[in-house]
mmCIF file of C-alpha atoms and ligand atoms in Angstrom:
data_model
loop_
_atom_site.group_PDB
_atom_site.id
_atom_site.type_symbol
_atom_site.label_atom_id
_atom_site.label_comp_id
_atom_site.label_asym_id
_atom_site.label_seq_id
_atom_site.Cartn_x
_atom_site.Cartn_y
_atom_site.Cartn_z
ATOM 1 C CA MET Z 1 16.490 -89.709 -49.542
ATOM 2 C CA GLN Z 2 13.097 -91.350 -49.389
ATOM 3 C CA THR Z 3 11.652 -92.828 -52.559
ATOM 4 C CA ILE Z 4 9.415 -90.241 -54.093
ATOM 5 C CA ASN Z 5 6.610 -90.568 -56.547
ATOM 6 C CA TRP Z 6 7.671 -87.605 -58.580
ATOM 7 C CA TYR Z 7 6.433 -88.294 -62.063
ATOM 8 C CA PRO Z 8 2.973 -86.741 -62.042
ATOM 9 C CA GLY Z 9 0.337 -88.116 -64.401
ATOM 10 C CA HIS Z 10 0.479 -85.154 -66.741
ATOM 11 C CA MET Z 11 4.150 -85.854 -67.566
ATOM 12 C CA ALA Z 12 3.429 -88.779 -69.874
ATOM 13 C CA LYS Z 13 0.959 -86.579 -71.713
ATOM 14 C CA ALA Z 14 3.518 -83.773 -71.899
ATOM 15 C CA LYS Z 15 6.075 -86.156 -73.374
ATOM 16 C CA ARG Z 16 3.681 -87.287 -76.084
ATOM 17 C CA MET Z 17 2.861 -83.682 -76.869
ATOM 18 C CA LEU Z 18 6.567 -82.884 -77.316
ATOM 19 C CA GLU Z 19 6.974 -85.889 -79.613
ATOM 20 C CA ASP Z 20 3.992 -84.858 -81.688
ATOM 21 C CA ASN Z 21 5.231 -81.316 -82.138
ATOM 22 C CA ILE Z 22 8.901 -81.859 -82.924
ATOM 23 C CA LYS Z 23 8.293 -81.898 -86.634
ATOM 24 C CA LEU Z 24 6.655 -78.470 -86.490
ATOM 25 C CA VAL Z 25 9.739 -76.687 -85.172
ATOM 26 C CA ASP Z 26 13.077 -75.662 -86.648
ATOM 27 C CA MET Z 27 15.023 -75.784 -83.405
ATOM 28 C CA ILE Z 28 14.971 -76.785 -79.773
ATOM 29 C CA ILE Z 29 16.007 -74.386 -77.038
ATOM 30 C CA GLU Z 30 16.706 -76.389 -73.931
ATOM 31 C CA ILE Z 31 16.612 -74.357 -70.737
ATOM 32 C CA VAL Z 32 18.623 -75.623 -67.775
ATOM 33 C CA ASP Z 33 19.157 -74.171 -64.309
ATOM 34 C CA ALA Z 34 22.759 -72.950 -64.112
ATOM 35 C CA ARG Z 35 23.020 -74.349 -60.580
ATOM 36 C CA ALA Z 36 22.372 -77.916 -61.678
ATOM 37 C CA PRO Z 37 22.932 -78.395 -65.420
ATOM 38 C CA LEU Z 38 23.365 -82.172 -65.166
ATOM 39 C CA ALA Z 39 20.275 -82.758 -63.083
ATOM 40 C CA CYS Z 40 18.337 -80.670 -65.600
ATOM 41 C CA ARG Z 41 19.373 -82.758 -68.592
ATOM 42 C CA ASN Z 42 16.505 -85.171 -68.830
ATOM 43 C CA PRO Z 43 17.816 -88.131 -70.893
ATOM 44 C CA ASP Z 44 14.438 -88.297 -72.633
ATOM 45 C CA PHE Z 45 15.437 -85.085 -74.400
ATOM 46 C CA GLU Z 46 18.468 -86.807 -75.912
ATOM 47 C CA VAL Z 47 16.201 -89.330 -77.557
ATOM 48 C CA LEU Z 48 13.389 -86.958 -78.465
ATOM 49 C CA PHE Z 49 15.548 -84.257 -80.015
ATOM 50 C CA LYS Z 50 18.406 -86.331 -81.377
ATOM 51 C CA ASN Z 51 18.405 -84.964 -84.899
ATOM 52 C CA LYS Z 52 17.255 -81.450 -84.172
ATOM 53 C CA LEU Z 53 19.098 -78.155 -84.173
ATOM 54 C CA ARG Z 54 19.630 -77.521 -80.512
ATOM 55 C CA VAL Z 55 21.003 -74.941 -78.119
ATOM 56 C CA ILE Z 56 21.279 -74.916 -74.345
ATOM 57 C CA VAL Z 57 20.424 -71.887 -72.246
ATOM 58 C CA LEU Z 58 22.095 -71.853 -68.865
ATOM 59 C CA ASN Z 59 19.310 -69.872 -67.205
ATOM 60 C CA LYS Z 60 19.216 -68.368 -63.698
ATOM 61 C CA SER Z 61 22.902 -67.732 -64.219
ATOM 62 C CA ASP Z 62 22.558 -64.988 -61.590
ATOM 63 C CA LEU Z 63 22.135 -67.797 -59.028
ATOM 64 C CA SER Z 64 25.455 -69.407 -59.951
ATOM 65 C CA SER Z 65 28.959 -67.953 -60.191
ATOM 66 C CA LYS Z 66 30.485 -66.428 -63.316
ATOM 67 C CA SER Z 67 33.378 -68.875 -63.358
ATOM 68 C CA GLN Z 68 31.119 -71.913 -63.001
ATOM 69 C CA ASN Z 69 28.857 -70.643 -65.788
ATOM 70 C CA LYS Z 70 31.899 -70.352 -68.052
ATOM 71 C CA GLU Z 71 33.030 -73.865 -67.213
ATOM 72 C CA TRP Z 72 29.631 -75.268 -68.088
ATOM 73 C CA ILE Z 73 29.514 -73.426 -71.401
ATOM 74 C CA THR Z 74 32.927 -74.834 -72.288
ATOM 75 C CA TYR Z 75 31.784 -78.301 -71.221
ATOM 76 C CA PHE Z 76 28.760 -78.209 -73.532
ATOM 77 C CA LYS Z 77 30.824 -76.764 -76.381
ATOM 78 C CA GLN Z 78 33.208 -79.682 -76.046
ATOM 79 C CA GLN Z 79 30.226 -81.939 -76.597
ATOM 80 C CA GLY Z 80 29.320 -80.011 -79.735
ATOM 81 C CA ILE Z 81 26.320 -78.241 -78.189
ATOM 82 C CA MET Z 82 26.144 -74.497 -78.255
ATOM 83 C CA ALA Z 83 25.377 -73.063 -74.811
ATOM 84 C CA VAL Z 84 24.885 -69.555 -73.475
ATOM 85 C CA GLU Z 85 24.301 -68.131 -70.025
ATOM 86 C CA LEU Z 86 21.240 -66.000 -69.445
ATOM 87 C CA ILE Z 87 19.153 -64.338 -66.758
ATOM 88 C CA SER Z 88 15.596 -64.554 -68.028
ATOM 89 C CA THR Z 89 14.259 -62.273 -65.319
ATOM 90 C CA ASN Z 90 16.573 -59.552 -66.607
ATOM 91 C CA PRO Z 91 14.779 -57.214 -69.053
ATOM 92 C CA GLY Z 92 18.013 -56.715 -70.991
ATOM 93 C CA MET Z 93 18.121 -60.367 -71.997
ATOM 94 C CA ARG Z 94 15.862 -59.955 -75.023
ATOM 95 C CA LYS Z 95 18.515 -58.752 -77.433
ATOM 96 C CA ASN Z 96 20.902 -61.595 -76.593
ATOM 97 C CA ALA Z 97 18.191 -64.227 -76.699
ATOM 98 C CA VAL Z 98 16.846 -63.114 -80.080
ATOM 99 C CA ALA Z 99 20.407 -62.956 -81.454
ATOM 100 C CA LEU Z 100 20.992 -66.487 -80.179
ATOM 101 C CA ILE Z 101 17.880 -67.813 -81.881
ATOM 102 C CA GLU Z 102 18.648 -66.005 -85.134
ATOM 103 C CA ARG Z 103 22.228 -67.263 -85.110
ATOM 104 C CA THR Z 104 21.102 -70.815 -84.466
ATOM 105 C CA GLY Z 105 18.448 -70.657 -87.153
ATOM 106 C CA ALA Z 106 20.470 -68.722 -89.749
ATOM 107 C CA GLU Z 107 21.276 -71.767 -91.860
ATOM 108 C CA THR Z 108 17.666 -72.941 -91.827
ATOM 109 C CA VAL Z 109 16.432 -69.510 -92.874
ATOM 110 C CA ARG Z 110 19.026 -69.420 -95.666
ATOM 111 C CA LYS Z 111 17.833 -72.776 -96.969
ATOM 112 C CA TYR Z 112 14.229 -71.623 -96.947
ATOM 113 C CA ARG Z 113 15.192 -68.457 -98.810
ATOM 114 C CA GLU Z 114 17.059 -70.449 -101.439
ATOM 115 C CA LYS Z 115 13.812 -72.215 -102.116
ATOM 116 C CA GLY Z 116 12.050 -68.881 -102.236
ATOM 117 C CA ILE Z 117 10.146 -69.484 -98.997
ATOM 118 C CA ASN Z 118 9.804 -66.725 -96.440
ATOM 119 C CA LYS Z 119 8.999 -69.006 -93.570
ATOM 120 C CA THR Z 120 8.525 -68.215 -89.893
ATOM 121 C CA LEU Z 121 11.273 -69.640 -87.695
ATOM 122 C CA ARG Z 122 9.776 -71.809 -84.965
ATOM 123 C CA ALA Z 123 11.566 -72.786 -81.773
ATOM 124 C CA MET Z 124 10.341 -75.147 -79.086
ATOM 125 C CA ILE Z 125 11.373 -74.165 -75.562
ATOM 126 C CA VAL Z 126 11.918 -77.279 -73.456
ATOM 127 C CA GLY Z 127 13.289 -78.195 -70.046
ATOM 128 C CA ILE Z 128 12.434 -79.785 -66.745
ATOM 129 C CA PRO Z 129 9.902 -77.967 -64.502
ATOM 130 C CA ASN Z 130 10.617 -74.548 -63.005
ATOM 131 C CA VAL Z 131 13.820 -73.703 -64.911
ATOM 132 C CA GLY Z 132 12.315 -70.540 -66.397
ATOM 133 C CA LYS Z 133 10.957 -71.568 -69.811
ATOM 134 C CA SER Z 134 7.883 -69.344 -69.619
ATOM 135 C CA THR Z 135 9.879 -66.451 -68.148
ATOM 136 C CA PHE Z 136 12.323 -66.726 -71.067
ATOM 137 C CA ILE Z 137 9.453 -66.513 -73.573
ATOM 138 C CA ASN Z 138 7.715 -63.635 -71.813
ATOM 139 C CA ARG Z 139 10.881 -61.552 -71.758
ATOM 140 C CA ILE Z 140 11.433 -62.099 -75.454
ATOM 141 C CA ALA Z 141 7.797 -61.364 -76.225
ATOM 142 C CA GLY Z 142 7.911 -58.252 -74.048
ATOM 143 C CA THR Z 143 4.579 -59.174 -72.441
ATOM 144 C CA ALA Z 144 3.379 -61.780 -69.971
ATOM 145 C CA LYS Z 145 1.901 -64.128 -72.544
ATOM 146 C CA ALA Z 146 2.916 -67.312 -70.740
ATOM 147 C CA GLN Z 147 2.000 -68.077 -67.141
ATOM 148 C CA VAL Z 148 4.947 -68.053 -64.721
ATOM 149 C CA GLY Z 149 5.279 -69.232 -61.110
ATOM 150 C CA ASP Z 150 7.894 -70.051 -58.487
ATOM 151 C CA ARG Z 151 6.862 -73.718 -58.354
ATOM 152 C CA PRO Z 152 7.005 -76.636 -60.808
ATOM 153 C CA GLY Z 153 4.153 -77.579 -63.124
ATOM 154 C CA VAL Z 154 2.864 -74.082 -63.878
ATOM 155 C CA THR Z 155 2.693 -74.590 -67.642
ATOM 156 C CA ARG Z 156 0.337 -77.472 -68.380
ATOM 157 C CA SER Z 157 0.001 -77.464 -72.151
ATOM 158 C CA LYS Z 158 1.775 -76.118 -75.192
ATOM 159 C CA GLN Z 159 1.376 -72.507 -76.198
ATOM 160 C CA TRP Z 160 2.623 -70.695 -79.272
ATOM 161 C CA VAL Z 161 3.846 -67.156 -78.674
ATOM 162 C CA LYS Z 162 4.393 -64.983 -81.707
ATOM 163 C CA ILE Z 163 7.467 -62.782 -81.337
ATOM 164 C CA THR Z 164 7.706 -61.226 -84.804
ATOM 165 C CA ASP Z 165 6.312 -62.064 -88.235
ATOM 166 C CA PHE Z 166 9.325 -64.316 -88.631
ATOM 167 C CA LEU Z 167 9.692 -65.869 -85.187
ATOM 168 C CA GLU Z 168 7.412 -67.968 -83.009
ATOM 169 C CA LEU Z 169 8.259 -69.709 -79.753
ATOM 170 C CA MET Z 170 6.435 -72.653 -78.284
ATOM 171 C CA ASP Z 171 6.142 -72.867 -74.502
ATOM 172 C CA THR Z 172 5.915 -76.424 -73.164
ATOM 173 C CA PRO Z 173 5.246 -78.030 -69.776
ATOM 174 C CA GLY Z 174 8.357 -79.018 -67.817
ATOM 175 C CA LEU Z 175 9.279 -82.646 -68.376
ATOM 176 C CA LEU Z 176 10.961 -84.532 -65.530
ATOM 177 C CA TRP Z 177 13.196 -87.553 -65.877
ATOM 178 C CA GLY Z 178 11.059 -90.701 -66.120
ATOM 179 C CA LYS Z 179 13.300 -92.418 -63.617
ATOM 180 C CA LEU Z 180 16.342 -91.155 -61.745
ATOM 181 C CA ASP Z 181 18.475 -93.502 -59.674
ATOM 182 C CA ASN Z 182 21.216 -91.007 -58.943
ATOM 183 C CA GLU Z 183 20.435 -89.622 -55.492
ATOM 184 C CA ILE Z 184 22.667 -86.603 -55.832
ATOM 185 C CA LEU Z 185 20.976 -85.410 -59.012
ATOM 186 C CA ALA Z 186 17.560 -86.169 -57.478
ATOM 187 C CA LYS Z 187 18.442 -84.014 -54.462
ATOM 188 C CA HIS Z 188 19.481 -81.180 -56.749
ATOM 189 C CA LEU Z 189 16.141 -81.322 -58.571
ATOM 190 C CA ALA Z 190 14.388 -81.029 -55.230
ATOM 191 C CA TYR Z 191 16.585 -78.119 -54.081
ATOM 192 C CA ILE Z 192 15.987 -76.065 -57.224
ATOM 193 C CA GLY Z 193 12.219 -76.583 -57.025
ATOM 194 C CA SER Z 194 11.729 -78.854 -60.019
ATOM 195 C CA ILE Z 195 9.921 -81.508 -57.980
ATOM 196 C CA ARG Z 196 6.719 -80.563 -56.228
ATOM 197 C CA ASP Z 197 7.392 -79.929 -52.537
ATOM 198 C CA ASP Z 198 4.209 -81.772 -51.577
ATOM 199 C CA VAL Z 199 5.706 -85.096 -52.659
ATOM 200 C CA LEU Z 200 8.926 -84.360 -50.742
ATOM 201 C CA ASP Z 201 9.901 -84.457 -47.105
ATOM 202 C CA VAL Z 202 10.732 -80.753 -47.047
ATOM 203 C CA GLU Z 203 12.522 -80.913 -43.716
ATOM 204 C CA GLU Z 204 14.826 -83.636 -44.960
ATOM 205 C CA ILE Z 205 15.461 -81.867 -48.272
ATOM 206 C CA ALA Z 206 16.142 -78.509 -46.628
ATOM 207 C CA GLY Z 207 18.470 -80.184 -44.107
ATOM 208 C CA LEU Z 208 20.379 -81.958 -46.873
ATOM 209 C CA LEU Z 209 20.614 -78.699 -48.807
ATOM 210 C CA LEU Z 210 22.108 -76.981 -45.761
ATOM 211 C CA LEU Z 211 24.701 -79.753 -45.413
ATOM 212 C CA ASP Z 212 25.645 -79.359 -49.072
ATOM 213 C CA LEU Z 213 25.856 -75.575 -48.750
ATOM 214 C CA MET Z 214 28.012 -75.925 -45.642
ATOM 215 C CA ARG Z 215 30.451 -77.807 -47.863
ATOM 216 C CA LEU Z 216 30.171 -75.449 -50.853
ATOM 217 C CA CYS Z 217 29.933 -71.997 -49.271
ATOM 218 C CA PRO Z 218 30.226 -72.197 -45.455
ATOM 219 C CA GLU Z 219 30.900 -68.501 -44.921
ATOM 220 C CA GLN Z 220 27.833 -67.277 -46.771
ATOM 221 C CA LEU Z 221 25.678 -69.916 -45.142
ATOM 222 C CA MET Z 222 26.808 -69.043 -41.614
ATOM 223 C CA ALA Z 223 26.416 -65.336 -42.368
ATOM 224 C CA ARG Z 224 22.752 -65.930 -43.187
ATOM 225 C CA TYR Z 225 21.937 -68.398 -40.398
ATOM 226 C CA LYS Z 226 24.218 -67.301 -37.616
ATOM 227 C CA LYS Z 227 23.837 -70.281 -35.325
ATOM 228 C CA LEU Z 228 24.868 -72.886 -37.889
ATOM 229 C CA THR Z 229 28.288 -74.435 -37.408
ATOM 230 C CA SER Z 230 30.419 -76.768 -39.494
ATOM 231 C CA GLU Z 231 30.195 -79.339 -36.693
ATOM 232 C CA MET Z 232 26.500 -79.897 -37.378
ATOM 233 C CA ASP Z 233 26.533 -83.037 -39.457
ATOM 234 C CA THR Z 234 22.939 -84.211 -39.852
ATOM 235 C CA PRO Z 235 19.985 -82.639 -41.705
ATOM 236 C CA GLU Z 236 18.091 -82.445 -38.396
ATOM 237 C CA ALA Z 237 20.894 -80.582 -36.625
ATOM 238 C CA MET Z 238 21.039 -78.108 -39.483
ATOM 239 C CA ILE Z 239 17.306 -77.392 -39.386
ATOM 240 C CA ASP Z 240 17.424 -77.017 -35.596
ATOM 241 C CA GLY Z 241 20.273 -74.547 -36.099
ATOM 242 C CA VAL Z 242 18.145 -72.492 -38.495
ATOM 243 C CA CYS Z 243 15.285 -72.474 -35.951
ATOM 244 C CA ARG Z 244 17.642 -71.109 -33.337
ATOM 245 C CA SER Z 245 19.189 -68.606 -35.734
ATOM 246 C CA ARG Z 246 15.792 -67.179 -36.626
ATOM 247 C CA GLY Z 247 13.977 -67.674 -33.344
ATOM 248 C CA PHE Z 248 11.498 -70.183 -34.782
ATOM 249 C CA ILE Z 249 10.580 -71.543 -31.381
ATOM 250 C CA LEU Z 250 7.015 -72.476 -30.499
ATOM 251 C CA SER Z 251 5.447 -72.453 -27.051
ATOM 252 C CA GLY Z 252 7.082 -74.954 -24.737
ATOM 253 C CA GLY Z 253 10.403 -74.465 -26.489
ATOM 254 C CA VAL Z 254 9.507 -76.729 -29.439
ATOM 255 C CA LEU Z 255 11.423 -75.830 -32.589
ATOM 256 C CA ASP Z 256 9.290 -74.936 -35.616
ATOM 257 C CA THR Z 257 11.294 -77.121 -37.970
ATOM 258 C CA GLU Z 258 8.770 -77.086 -40.775
ATOM 259 C CA ARG Z 259 8.821 -73.291 -40.921
ATOM 260 C CA ALA Z 260 12.619 -73.305 -40.931
ATOM 261 C CA ALA Z 261 12.717 -75.862 -43.751
ATOM 262 C CA ARG Z 262 10.332 -73.885 -45.937
ATOM 263 C CA ILE Z 263 12.217 -70.651 -45.346
ATOM 264 C CA VAL Z 264 15.543 -72.271 -46.235
ATOM 265 C CA LEU Z 265 14.143 -73.642 -49.497
ATOM 266 C CA ASP Z 266 12.498 -70.314 -50.367
ATOM 267 C CA GLU Z 267 15.640 -68.342 -49.622
ATOM 268 C CA TYR Z 268 17.870 -70.735 -51.509
ATOM 269 C CA ARG Z 269 15.612 -70.760 -54.572
ATOM 270 C CA ALA Z 270 15.435 -66.982 -54.565
ATOM 271 C CA GLY Z 271 19.240 -66.822 -54.529
ATOM 272 C CA LYS Z 272 19.424 -65.209 -51.090
ATOM 273 C CA ILE Z 273 21.975 -67.591 -49.598
ATOM 274 C CA ALA Z 274 24.717 -67.703 -52.197
ATOM 275 C CA SER Z 275 25.347 -67.564 -55.932
ATOM 276 C CA ILE Z 276 26.978 -70.889 -56.476
ATOM 277 C CA ALA Z 277 26.357 -73.963 -58.624
ATOM 278 C CA LEU Z 278 25.681 -77.329 -57.007
ATOM 279 C CA GLU Z 279 27.357 -79.140 -59.889
ATOM 280 C CA ASN Z 280 30.629 -78.715 -61.739
ATOM 281 C CA PRO Z 281 31.585 -80.365 -65.026
ATOM 282 C CA ASN Z 282 34.277 -82.473 -63.359
ATOM 283 C CA ASP Z 283 32.132 -83.796 -60.539
ATOM 284 C CA ASN Z 284 31.524 -87.177 -62.174
ATOM 285 C CA LEU Z 285 28.006 -87.147 -60.820
ATOM 286 C CA TYR Z 286 26.804 -89.924 -63.053
ATOM 287 C CA MET Z 287 29.191 -92.389 -61.451
ATOM 288 C CA GLY Z 288 28.445 -94.526 -58.437
ATOM 289 C CA THR Z 289 25.852 -93.999 -55.768
ATOM 290 C CA ALA Z 290 25.298 -91.025 -53.528
ATOM 291 C CA ASP Z 291 27.171 -92.723 -50.696
ATOM 292 C CA GLU Z 292 30.250 -93.370 -52.771
ATOM 293 C CA ASN Z 293 30.277 -89.781 -53.977
ATOM 294 C CA ASP Z 294 29.685 -88.070 -50.654
HETATM 295 N N1 GTP T 301 16.813 -65.603 -60.319
HETATM 296 C C1 GTP T 301 16.220 -65.971 -61.456
HETATM 297 N N2 GTP T 301 14.964 -66.453 -61.429
HETATM 298 C C2 GTP T 301 14.394 -66.813 -62.592
HETATM 299 C C3 GTP T 301 15.080 -66.721 -63.835
HETATM 300 N N3 GTP T 301 14.254 -67.176 -64.807
HETATM 301 C C4 GTP T 301 13.109 -67.547 -64.200
HETATM 302 N N4 GTP T 301 13.173 -67.339 -62.869
HETATM 303 C C5 GTP T 301 12.135 -67.652 -61.863
HETATM 304 O O1 GTP T 301 11.929 -69.059 -61.874
HETATM 305 C C6 GTP T 301 10.574 -69.371 -61.546
HETATM 306 C C7 GTP T 301 10.006 -70.334 -62.567
HETATM 307 O O2 GTP T 301 9.808 -69.668 -63.780
HETATM 308 P P1 GTP T 301 8.838 -70.211 -64.938
HETATM 309 O O3 GTP T 301 9.117 -69.367 -66.149
HETATM 310 O O4 GTP T 301 7.449 -70.339 -64.483
HETATM 311 O O5 GTP T 301 9.461 -71.682 -65.162
HETATM 312 P P2 GTP T 301 8.984 -72.806 -66.182
HETATM 313 O O6 GTP T 301 10.205 -73.488 -66.672
HETATM 314 O O7 GTP T 301 8.080 -72.231 -67.215
HETATM 315 O O8 GTP T 301 8.197 -73.790 -65.212
HETATM 316 P P3 GTP T 301 7.042 -74.887 -65.529
HETATM 317 O O9 GTP T 301 6.056 -74.259 -66.461
HETATM 318 O O10 GTP T 301 6.468 -75.153 -64.195
HETATM 319 O O11 GTP T 301 7.733 -76.051 -66.105
HETATM 320 C C8 GTP T 301 9.847 -68.035 -61.459
HETATM 321 O O12 GTP T 301 9.754 -67.679 -60.089
HETATM 322 C C9 GTP T 301 10.773 -67.080 -62.210
HETATM 323 O O13 GTP T 301 10.658 -65.743 -61.760
HETATM 324 C C10 GTP T 301 16.425 -66.195 -63.831
HETATM 325 O O14 GTP T 301 17.123 -66.095 -64.856
HETATM 326 N N5 GTP T 301 16.934 -65.860 -62.608
HETATM 327 MG MG1 MG T 302 6.158 -72.668 -67.667
#
């Protein structure tokens, strides 16, 4: 993959803002995309939130498979981090999410009470861009208090959202990894829409995504784009195959590859191709380079 300048200027500011606000909150709720939990785990968070009460929400779990979600929850539990799966776009999530926060904060609340303080529980919602932080907050609040969008960088500054007299959530801008040498994880961030498409070569990314999906879920992929075959072994061949599947052919027989690439990314991100995770706990994705792992 080409080298991309993916760390927009506002990220450094966002990181400082997180640092400055840690002391105001009782717990950190880290939202990750269930399709790529490793790529979503910005190492900066490990440093920033080291001594904080913390829980992981495996969000967009509707876009992964039930068995993979379970494996990831077990994986995080083994590391001593509580994790739950959630679908933040699902109206029924509120009860589970509030229960999760109350369970996580129960000990803190008890300590406050012992001291005779009836204090509001405050949770900071963090994660890389586009994983659904603002959607999570809006569903819990029951109203669209935080701005949401199907692209990264929608939330630009912090925002407190009051849920009840005893619970407040803080929405924060998505924070990307400062530096990411692992090409596989970088690809995953691009696929799930956490890196702005305008700094990416969308045709290359969409082609690489199709190659990965051909490996992970060939039947579903070929059901959606009927002219794709498992013999196609380059990103370009894959995109050409999508053009032919959908009839994206311009005058003179030229294939409209850019249109095909954008449609593939849109359909993948909306969960229209398959419900499957890109990463599994045993993948060893931190080891070696992309070439060695492929
Ligand atoms: N399928 C599915 N889509 C979701 C889920 N949660 C959020 N989304 C979608 O993901 C996109 C991003 O949601 P946001 O809430 O804006 O994400 P964010 O983390 O606040 O993003 P930034 O503010 O840009 O960092 C939107 O199109 C949401 O509708 C989910 O559980 N499942
Ligand atoms: Mg947001």
